[in-house]
Amino acid sequence: MSESAIITTNNVNLWYNEKHALESVSIRVPKNRVTALIGPSGCGKSTLLRCFNRLNDLIDHVKITGEIMLDDENIHAPSTDVVTLRKKVGMVFQKPNPFPKTIYENVAYGPRVHGVRDKAELDRIVEESLRHAAIWDEVKERLNDSALGLSGGQQQRLCIARTLAVEPEVILMDEPCSSLDPIATAKIENLIERLKEDYTVIIVTHNMQQAARVSDYTGFMYIGKLIECGKTRQIFEHPKEELTENYITGRFG
Amino acid sequence: MAEKFHTELKKLKADTLKMAQLGRFMLRTAVDALIRQDKELAASVVAKKDEIHDMEVRIEEHCYQLIALNQPMAKDMRIIACTLKVITASLRIGRYGKSIANTVVDLSSKPHIANLMSIPHMADLVIDMIDDAIAAYESDDLRPIEDLSSRDDTIDALRHSIFREGITYMMEDPKNISRCTHYIMVARYLERCADHACKIAENVQYMETGERVEIH
Ligand SMILES: Nc1ncnc2c1ncn2[C@@H]1O[C@H](COP(=O)(O)OP(=O)(O)O)[C@@H](O)[C@H]1O
Ligand SMILES: [Mg+2]
């Protein structure tokens, strides 16, 4: 991986109480690329993803060692402001979780929190974010309707728009399509492809075909370890590690 | 799901192996018919052409079906990609067998010139190469095909020597022209069959390691 990295981890270990959930994970996440994390359920994908914006800080009895660098800054350094970090590294969850507010308010919420007051400016951000998230045409006539009236796929794209509204550098997605039908999934996948022009995307998915379709790089995790990470083409055509090969071809356990 | 797919892949490989053996058998039998000037034996080779063709069509369809239904990846994908190449090569080998068998009628009226020159020896070497390529495909073991490239050089040299020897006999006596032209063609077919053995070997190498190599 010679492309410039936006996130680099160095020997990251994480424990939930006694449970050693990440073991010496060192990964480079190339900028403006889509990186997929795959691996059996419980292997630590979500945990690793949450490390990138320190969401694990919210969980009790978590201990983390090692280094996580974002743009050459250690995200655990005392000088790092977690709010700013989470603005730079946004997250989209498995189940769409719009606020029970209007479509407009869902997107305007983040910029407001970060101090944008001007109505015209907010309007601009909302429209641009919704356009970026490929949902503008579907909602432009009903921005003041409740977000909860949208379909699951639309809600997920709205959540992506909400993430985009604060102008992040990195977007973390934790199984963003697992509750969506194939058509809504295809829309999100197309969106991911376009997002990488402006952002870096890290996606956790249990769907290997999806990882193969949307990502440039793929990391395979197994029981808390990053077994192998490389170009998606290479991982799915000829992985270096037998463990990866066995997982990808369903010869597991 | 994955288990059923892997059972199907095993069957695909077993079918491919049968087809490869048939192609090899057609070539071996054609050369034997040529050596013994046995027209009946030659006719039995020609009669196999539909069978091998049908096998190729069936296996190819099976490959596409497996791809469409399972979206194979990594080794599974490489097995299917390799199989598609192996069946093409095997069909060609069988067809060259048929072409050699077709020469037997013209070449059976009189004794062979110079005991067919180096053709029988060349055929043995080519068939060994095919056997080793097939064995590698069957056993996932690359050792039998390690030295295929240098063996292919030997085959090229033999073809060339048969060509020169054939020309010599033609110059000695124009009555030899038709017969020696056939010999030269047969040597050419055998040389092509060795190339197909190398193609199979290249694809087995890809199947096993994911690395693309050229063997010739
Ligand atoms: N909040 C938590 N407290 C304790 N253990 C947890 C917590 N979250 C995850 N784990 C454990 O850590 C391991 C990794 O979980 P997770 O990162 O969610 O895996 P994945 O996303 O790959 O399915 C699992 O064994 C899981 O049970
Ligand atoms: Mg998870």
Coordinates of C-alpha atoms and ligand atoms in Angstrom, one line a residue:
Chain A
M1 CA 0.0 0.0 0.0
S2 CA 2.0 3.0 -1.2
E3 CA -1.0 5.4 -1.3
S4 CA -1.0 8.1 1.3
A5 CA -2.7 7.0 4.5
I6 CA -5.3 9.1 6.4
I7 CA -5.5 6.8 9.4
T8 CA -2.7 4.6 10.6
T9 CA -2.8 2.4 13.6
N10 CA 0.2 0.9 15.4
N11 CA -0.2 -2.2 17.5
V12 CA -3.6 -1.3 18.8
N13 CA -4.9 -3.6 21.6
L14 CA -8.3 -3.3 23.1
W15 CA -9.9 -5.0 26.1
Y16 CA -13.5 -5.0 27.3
N17 CA -12.8 -5.9 30.9
E18 CA -10.8 -9.1 30.6
K19 CA -11.9 -9.7 27.0
H20 CA -9.0 -9.0 24.6
A21 CA -11.1 -7.8 21.6
L22 CA -8.3 -6.3 19.4
E23 CA -4.8 -7.8 19.3
S24 CA -1.9 -5.7 17.9
V25 CA -3.9 -4.3 15.0
S26 CA -1.7 -2.3 12.6
I27 CA -3.5 -1.0 9.6
R28 CA -3.0 1.9 7.1
V29 CA -6.2 3.3 5.6
P30 CA -5.5 5.1 2.3
K31 CA -7.0 8.5 1.8
N32 CA -9.9 8.9 -0.7
R33 CA -10.3 5.2 -1.0
V34 CA -12.9 2.7 0.3
T35 CA -11.5 0.2 2.8
A36 CA -13.7 -2.7 3.7
L37 CA -13.4 -4.8 6.9
I38 CA -14.6 -8.3 6.7
G39 CA -14.5 -11.3 9.0
P40 CA -16.7 -13.6 11.1
S41 CA -19.1 -12.0 13.5
G42 CA -17.5 -11.1 16.8
C43 CA -14.0 -10.8 15.3
G44 CA -13.7 -7.1 16.2
K45 CA -14.7 -5.2 13.1
S46 CA -17.1 -2.8 14.8
T47 CA -14.7 -2.4 17.7
L48 CA -11.9 -1.4 15.4
L49 CA -14.2 0.9 13.5
R50 CA -15.2 2.6 16.8
C51 CA -11.6 3.1 17.6
F52 CA -11.2 5.5 14.7
N53 CA -13.5 8.1 16.3
R54 CA -13.1 7.0 19.9
L55 CA -16.6 5.8 20.2
N56 CA -15.3 3.1 22.5
D57 CA -14.6 5.8 25.1
L58 CA -18.3 5.8 25.8
I59 CA -18.2 2.1 26.9
D60 CA -17.2 1.3 30.5
H61 CA -14.1 -0.8 31.4
V62 CA -12.5 -0.4 28.0
K63 CA -8.7 -0.3 27.8
I64 CA -6.9 0.7 24.7
T65 CA -3.1 0.6 24.0
G66 CA -1.2 1.5 20.9
E67 CA -1.3 4.4 18.6
I68 CA -4.0 5.6 16.3
M69 CA -3.0 8.4 14.0
L70 CA -5.4 10.6 12.0
D71 CA -3.6 12.9 9.6
D72 CA -0.4 12.4 11.6
E73 CA -2.0 13.3 14.9
N74 CA -2.4 10.9 17.7
I75 CA -6.2 10.8 18.4
H76 CA -5.5 9.9 22.1
A77 CA -3.2 12.9 22.6
P78 CA -4.4 15.2 25.3
S79 CA -4.6 18.0 22.7
T80 CA -7.2 16.1 20.7
D81 CA -10.7 17.3 21.1
V82 CA -13.1 14.4 20.8
V83 CA -15.9 16.5 19.4
T84 CA -13.7 17.8 16.7
L85 CA -12.4 14.2 16.1
R86 CA -16.0 12.9 15.7
K87 CA -16.7 15.8 13.3
K88 CA -13.7 14.7 11.2
V89 CA -14.6 11.0 11.5
G90 CA -18.3 10.5 11.0
M91 CA -20.2 7.3 11.5
V92 CA -23.2 5.6 9.8
F93 CA -24.7 2.7 11.7
Q94 CA -26.3 -0.6 10.8
K95 CA -29.8 0.5 11.5
P96 CA -30.7 3.9 10.1
N97 CA -31.2 6.1 13.1
P98 CA -32.7 9.4 12.0
F99 CA -33.8 11.8 14.8
P100 CA -37.5 12.0 15.2
K101 CA -37.5 15.4 13.5
T102 CA -38.0 16.8 10.0
I103 CA -35.7 15.8 7.2
Y104 CA -34.3 19.3 7.2
E105 CA -33.5 19.3 10.9
N106 CA -31.8 16.0 10.7
V107 CA -29.2 17.4 8.3
A108 CA -29.0 20.9 9.8
Y109 CA -28.5 19.5 13.3
G110 CA -24.7 18.9 13.1
P111 CA -23.8 22.2 11.4
R112 CA -25.9 24.0 14.1
V113 CA -24.1 22.2 16.9
H114 CA -20.9 23.4 15.3
G115 CA -22.1 27.0 15.3
V116 CA -23.6 27.6 11.9
R117 CA -26.5 30.0 12.5
D118 CA -27.1 31.7 9.1
K119 CA -30.3 30.4 7.5
A120 CA -29.1 30.7 3.9
E121 CA -25.9 28.9 4.8
L122 CA -27.8 26.1 6.6
D123 CA -30.1 25.8 3.5
R124 CA -27.0 25.5 1.3
I125 CA -25.4 22.8 3.5
V126 CA -28.7 20.8 3.8
E127 CA -29.2 20.8 0.0
E128 CA -25.6 20.0 -0.8
S129 CA -25.4 17.2 1.8
L130 CA -28.7 15.7 0.5
R131 CA -27.4 15.9 -3.0
H132 CA -24.2 14.3 -2.1
A133 CA -26.1 11.5 -0.4
A134 CA -28.1 11.0 -3.6
I135 CA -31.4 11.6 -1.9
W136 CA -32.1 15.3 -2.7
D137 CA -34.5 14.6 -5.6
E138 CA -36.5 12.2 -3.5
V139 CA -37.0 14.6 -0.5
K140 CA -36.7 18.2 -1.9
E141 CA -40.4 18.6 -1.9
R142 CA -40.9 17.5 1.7
L143 CA -38.0 18.8 3.7
N144 CA -40.3 19.6 6.5
D145 CA -41.9 16.1 6.8
S146 CA -40.7 13.8 9.5
A147 CA -37.7 11.7 8.7
L148 CA -39.4 8.7 10.2
G149 CA -41.8 8.7 7.2
L150 CA -39.0 7.7 4.8
S151 CA -38.3 4.2 3.7
G152 CA -35.4 2.3 5.3
G153 CA -33.1 3.0 2.4
Q154 CA -34.0 6.6 2.3
Q155 CA -33.4 6.9 6.0
Q156 CA -30.0 5.4 5.6
R157 CA -29.1 7.9 2.9
L158 CA -30.5 10.7 5.1
C159 CA -28.1 9.5 7.9
I160 CA -25.3 9.7 5.4
A161 CA -26.3 13.2 4.5
R162 CA -26.4 14.1 8.2
T163 CA -22.8 12.8 8.5
L164 CA -21.7 14.7 5.4
A165 CA -23.2 18.0 6.7
V166 CA -20.4 18.5 9.1
E167 CA -17.8 18.0 6.4
P168 CA -16.0 15.0 7.7
E169 CA -12.8 13.6 6.3
V170 CA -13.5 10.0 7.0
I171 CA -16.9 8.2 7.0
L172 CA -17.2 5.0 9.0
M173 CA -20.0 2.7 8.0
D174 CA -21.0 -0.3 10.1
E175 CA -22.9 -2.8 8.0
P176 CA -24.9 0.1 6.5
C177 CA -27.0 -2.1 4.2
S178 CA -27.8 -5.0 6.4
S179 CA -31.3 -3.9 7.0
L180 CA -31.9 -2.8 3.4
D181 CA -33.4 -4.5 0.3
P182 CA -31.2 -5.1 -2.8
I183 CA -32.4 -1.9 -4.6
A184 CA -31.8 0.4 -1.6
T185 CA -28.4 -1.5 -1.1
A186 CA -27.4 -0.8 -4.7
K187 CA -28.2 2.9 -4.2
I188 CA -25.9 3.0 -1.1
E189 CA -23.2 1.2 -3.0
N190 CA -23.3 3.6 -5.9
L191 CA -23.2 6.4 -3.3
I192 CA -20.1 5.0 -1.6
E193 CA -18.4 4.9 -5.0
R194 CA -19.0 8.6 -5.5
L195 CA -18.2 9.5 -1.9
K196 CA -14.6 8.5 -2.2
E197 CA -13.9 11.5 -4.4
D198 CA -14.2 13.7 -1.4
Y199 CA -14.0 11.4 1.6
T200 CA -12.3 8.3 2.9
V201 CA -14.8 5.5 3.6
I202 CA -14.3 2.6 5.9
I203 CA -17.1 0.0 5.7
V204 CA -17.7 -3.0 7.8
T205 CA -19.8 -5.6 5.9
H206 CA -20.6 -9.2 6.5
N207 CA -21.4 -9.4 2.8
M208 CA -18.2 -10.4 1.0
Q209 CA -19.6 -9.7 -2.5
Q210 CA -20.4 -6.2 -1.2
A211 CA -16.9 -5.7 0.0
A212 CA -15.6 -6.9 -3.3
R213 CA -17.9 -4.6 -5.2
V214 CA -17.4 -1.4 -3.3
S215 CA -13.9 -1.3 -1.8
D216 CA -10.4 -0.6 -3.0
Y217 CA -8.8 -2.2 0.0
T218 CA -10.0 -5.1 2.2
G219 CA -8.9 -6.1 5.6
F220 CA -9.7 -9.6 6.9
M221 CA -10.1 -9.9 10.7
Y222 CA -10.2 -13.0 12.8
I223 CA -10.6 -13.3 16.5
G224 CA -9.3 -9.8 17.2
K225 CA -6.4 -9.9 14.8
L226 CA -6.0 -8.2 11.4
I227 CA -4.9 -11.3 9.4
E228 CA -4.4 -9.6 6.1
C229 CA -5.0 -6.3 4.4
G230 CA -4.4 -5.5 0.8
K231 CA -5.9 -4.4 -2.5
T232 CA -9.4 -5.8 -2.8
R233 CA -8.6 -7.4 -6.1
Q234 CA -5.7 -9.3 -4.6
I235 CA -7.6 -10.4 -1.5
F236 CA -10.5 -11.8 -3.4
E237 CA -8.4 -13.3 -6.3
H238 CA -5.5 -14.7 -4.4
P239 CA -5.2 -13.9 -0.7
K240 CA -1.8 -14.5 0.8
E241 CA -3.0 -16.1 4.0
E242 CA -4.7 -19.5 4.0
L243 CA -7.1 -18.3 6.8
T244 CA -8.3 -15.5 4.5
E245 CA -8.7 -18.0 1.6
N246 CA -10.7 -20.3 3.8
Y247 CA -13.0 -17.6 5.0
I248 CA -13.6 -16.1 1.6
T249 CA -14.4 -19.4 0.0
G250 CA -16.7 -20.5 2.9
R251 CA -14.3 -23.3 4.0
F252 CA -14.5 -22.3 7.7
G253 CA -15.1 -24.1 10.9
Chain B
M1 CA -24.5 -23.6 0.8
A2 CA -20.8 -23.5 0.6
E3 CA -20.6 -27.2 1.2
K4 CA -23.0 -27.9 -1.7
F5 CA -20.9 -25.6 -3.9
H6 CA -17.7 -27.3 -3.0
T7 CA -19.2 -30.7 -3.8
E8 CA -20.2 -29.3 -7.2
L9 CA -16.7 -28.0 -7.7
K10 CA -15.3 -31.5 -7.0
K11 CA -17.6 -32.9 -9.6
L12 CA -16.6 -30.2 -12.1
K13 CA -13.0 -31.2 -11.6
A14 CA -13.8 -34.9 -11.9
D15 CA -15.7 -34.3 -15.2
T16 CA -12.8 -32.1 -16.5
L17 CA -10.4 -34.8 -15.7
K18 CA -12.4 -37.4 -17.7
M19 CA -12.5 -35.0 -20.6
A20 CA -8.8 -34.3 -20.4
Q21 CA -8.2 -38.1 -20.3
L22 CA -10.4 -38.5 -23.4
G23 CA -8.4 -35.9 -25.3
R24 CA -5.1 -37.6 -24.3
F25 CA -6.6 -41.0 -25.2
M26 CA -7.5 -39.7 -28.7
L27 CA -4.0 -38.4 -29.3
R28 CA -2.3 -41.6 -28.0
T29 CA -4.6 -43.9 -30.0
A30 CA -4.2 -41.8 -33.2
V31 CA -0.4 -42.1 -32.9
D32 CA -0.6 -45.8 -32.3
A33 CA -2.9 -46.2 -35.3
L34 CA -0.4 -44.3 -37.4
I35 CA 2.5 -46.4 -36.2
R36 CA 0.7 -49.7 -36.8
Q37 CA -1.0 -48.4 -39.9
D38 CA -4.3 -49.5 -38.4
K39 CA -7.2 -47.8 -40.2
E40 CA -9.9 -49.2 -38.0
L41 CA -8.1 -47.9 -34.9
A42 CA -7.8 -44.5 -36.6
A43 CA -11.6 -44.6 -37.4
S44 CA -12.3 -45.2 -33.7
V45 CA -10.5 -42.0 -32.8
V46 CA -12.5 -40.0 -35.4
A47 CA -15.7 -41.4 -33.9
K48 CA -14.9 -39.8 -30.5
K49 CA -15.1 -36.3 -31.8
D50 CA -18.7 -35.6 -30.9
E51 CA -18.3 -37.1 -27.5
I52 CA -15.4 -34.8 -26.5
H53 CA -17.1 -31.8 -28.0
D54 CA -20.3 -32.5 -26.0
M55 CA -18.2 -32.9 -22.9
E56 CA -16.7 -29.5 -23.4
V57 CA -20.0 -27.9 -23.9
R58 CA -21.4 -29.5 -20.8
I59 CA -18.5 -28.6 -18.6
E60 CA -18.4 -25.0 -19.9
E61 CA -22.1 -24.6 -19.1
H62 CA -21.5 -26.0 -15.6
C63 CA -18.8 -23.5 -15.1
Y64 CA -21.0 -20.6 -16.0
Q65 CA -23.8 -21.9 -13.8
L66 CA -21.5 -22.2 -10.8
I67 CA -20.3 -18.6 -11.4
A68 CA -23.8 -17.2 -11.7
L69 CA -25.2 -19.0 -8.7
N70 CA -22.2 -18.8 -6.3
Q71 CA -20.1 -15.8 -7.2
P72 CA -17.0 -17.8 -6.4
M73 CA -13.9 -16.0 -5.1
A74 CA -10.3 -16.7 -4.5
K75 CA -9.3 -20.4 -5.0
D76 CA -12.9 -21.3 -6.0
M77 CA -12.8 -18.7 -8.7
R78 CA -9.4 -19.8 -9.8
I79 CA -10.5 -23.4 -10.1
I80 CA -13.3 -22.5 -12.4
A81 CA -11.1 -20.1 -14.5
C82 CA -8.5 -22.9 -14.8
T83 CA -11.1 -25.5 -15.7
L84 CA -12.4 -23.3 -18.6
K85 CA -8.9 -23.3 -20.0
V86 CA -8.2 -26.9 -19.4
I87 CA -11.3 -28.0 -21.3
T88 CA -10.4 -25.8 -24.3
A89 CA -6.9 -27.2 -24.3
S90 CA -8.2 -30.8 -24.0
L91 CA -10.6 -30.3 -26.8
R92 CA -7.7 -29.1 -29.0
I93 CA -5.6 -32.1 -28.1
G94 CA -8.4 -34.4 -29.0
R95 CA -8.9 -32.6 -32.3
Y96 CA -5.2 -32.9 -33.1
G97 CA -5.6 -36.6 -32.4
K98 CA -8.4 -36.7 -34.9
S99 CA -6.3 -34.9 -37.4
I100 CA -3.5 -37.4 -37.0
A101 CA -6.0 -40.3 -37.3
N102 CA -7.2 -38.8 -40.6
T103 CA -3.7 -39.1 -42.1
V104 CA -3.6 -42.9 -41.4
V105 CA -5.7 -43.8 -44.5
D106 CA -3.2 -42.0 -46.8
L107 CA -0.2 -43.4 -45.0
S108 CA -1.2 -47.1 -44.7
S109 CA -0.7 -48.3 -48.2
K110 CA 3.1 -48.5 -48.0
P111 CA 5.6 -48.9 -45.2
H112 CA 6.7 -45.9 -43.3
I113 CA 9.8 -44.0 -44.3
A114 CA 12.6 -44.3 -41.8
N115 CA 10.1 -45.8 -39.2
L116 CA 8.3 -42.5 -39.0
M117 CA 11.6 -40.7 -38.1
S118 CA 11.3 -39.3 -34.6
I119 CA 7.5 -39.1 -34.5
P120 CA 6.9 -42.0 -32.1
H121 CA 9.5 -40.7 -29.7
M122 CA 8.2 -37.2 -30.0
A123 CA 4.6 -38.4 -29.3
D124 CA 5.8 -40.3 -26.2
L125 CA 7.3 -37.1 -24.8
V126 CA 4.3 -35.0 -25.7
I127 CA 1.9 -37.4 -24.1
D128 CA 4.1 -37.5 -20.9
M129 CA 3.8 -33.7 -20.8
I130 CA 0.0 -33.9 -21.1
D131 CA -0.2 -36.6 -18.4
D132 CA 1.9 -34.5 -16.0
A133 CA -0.2 -31.4 -16.7
I134 CA -3.4 -33.3 -16.1
A135 CA -1.9 -34.9 -12.9
A136 CA -1.0 -31.4 -11.6
Y137 CA -4.6 -30.3 -12.2
E138 CA -6.0 -33.4 -10.5
S139 CA -3.7 -33.4 -7.4
D140 CA -3.0 -29.7 -6.8
D141 CA 0.7 -30.6 -7.0
L142 CA 2.9 -28.4 -9.1
R143 CA 5.9 -30.7 -9.1
P144 CA 5.1 -32.7 -12.2
I145 CA 5.0 -29.5 -14.3
E146 CA 8.1 -27.8 -12.9
D147 CA 10.3 -28.6 -15.9
L148 CA 7.6 -28.4 -18.6
S149 CA 9.2 -25.4 -20.2
S150 CA 12.5 -27.2 -21.0
R151 CA 10.6 -30.2 -22.1
D152 CA 8.7 -28.0 -24.5
D153 CA 12.0 -26.8 -25.9
T154 CA 12.9 -30.4 -26.7
I155 CA 9.6 -30.8 -28.5
D156 CA 10.3 -27.7 -30.6
A157 CA 13.7 -29.1 -31.5
L158 CA 12.2 -32.5 -32.5
R159 CA 9.7 -30.8 -34.7
H160 CA 12.4 -28.9 -36.4
S161 CA 14.6 -32.0 -37.0
I162 CA 11.6 -34.0 -38.4
F163 CA 11.0 -31.1 -40.7
R164 CA 14.6 -31.1 -42.0
E165 CA 14.6 -34.9 -42.3
G166 CA 11.3 -34.8 -44.2
I167 CA 12.7 -32.3 -46.6
T168 CA 15.8 -34.4 -47.2
Y169 CA 13.6 -37.4 -48.1
M170 CA 11.5 -35.3 -50.4
M171 CA 14.6 -34.1 -52.2
E172 CA 15.9 -37.6 -52.6
D173 CA 12.7 -38.8 -54.2
P174 CA 9.7 -36.7 -55.2
K175 CA 7.5 -39.8 -54.6
N176 CA 8.1 -39.2 -50.9
I177 CA 6.6 -35.7 -51.0
S178 CA 3.0 -36.5 -50.1
R179 CA 4.0 -38.9 -47.3
C180 CA 6.7 -36.6 -45.8
T181 CA 4.3 -33.6 -45.9
H182 CA 2.0 -35.7 -43.7
Y183 CA 4.8 -36.5 -41.3
I184 CA 5.7 -32.8 -41.1
M185 CA 2.1 -32.0 -40.4
V186 CA 1.9 -34.7 -37.7
A187 CA 5.0 -33.3 -36.0
R188 CA 3.4 -29.9 -36.1
Y189 CA 0.2 -31.2 -34.5
L190 CA 2.3 -32.9 -31.8
E191 CA 4.1 -29.7 -31.1
R192 CA 0.8 -27.8 -30.8
C193 CA -0.4 -30.5 -28.3
A194 CA 2.7 -29.8 -26.2
D195 CA 1.8 -26.1 -26.2
H196 CA -1.6 -27.0 -24.9
A197 CA 0.0 -29.1 -22.2
C198 CA 1.9 -26.0 -21.3
K199 CA -1.3 -23.9 -21.3
I200 CA -2.9 -26.4 -18.9
A201 CA 0.2 -26.1 -16.7
E202 CA 0.1 -22.3 -16.7
N203 CA -3.5 -22.4 -15.6
V204 CA -2.9 -25.0 -12.9
Q205 CA -0.1 -22.8 -11.6
Y206 CA -2.6 -19.9 -11.5
M207 CA -5.2 -22.1 -9.8
E208 CA -2.7 -23.1 -7.1
T209 CA -0.9 -19.8 -6.5
G210 CA -2.8 -17.0 -8.1
E211 CA 0.4 -16.1 -10.0
R212 CA 0.2 -15.9 -13.8
V213 CA 3.3 -17.4 -15.5
E214 CA 4.2 -18.2 -19.1
I215 CA 5.4 -21.6 -19.9
H216 CA 6.7 -22.2 -23.4
Ligands
LIG1 N1 -19.5 -3.3 24.8 C1 -18.9 -4.5 24.9 N2 -18.6 -5.1 26.1 C2 -18.0 -6.3 26.1 N3 -17.7 -7.0 25.1 C3 -17.9 -6.5 23.8 C4 -18.5 -5.2 23.7 N4 -18.7 -5.0 22.4 C5 -18.1 -6.0 21.7 N5 -17.7 -7.0 22.6 C6 -17.0 -8.2 22.3 O1 -15.9 -8.0 21.5 C7 -15.8 -8.9 20.4 C8 -15.7 -8.1 19.1 O2 -17.0 -7.5 18.9 P1 -17.4 -6.7 17.6 O3 -16.3 -5.6 17.5 O4 -18.8 -6.2 17.8 O5 -17.3 -7.7 16.5 P2 -17.9 -7.7 15.0 O6 -18.3 -6.3 14.7 O7 -16.7 -8.2 14.2 O8 -19.0 -8.6 14.9 C9 -16.9 -9.8 20.6 O9 -16.5 -11.0 21.2 C10 -17.9 -9.1 21.4 O10 -18.7 -10.0 22.1
MG2 MG -20.2 -5.5 14.2

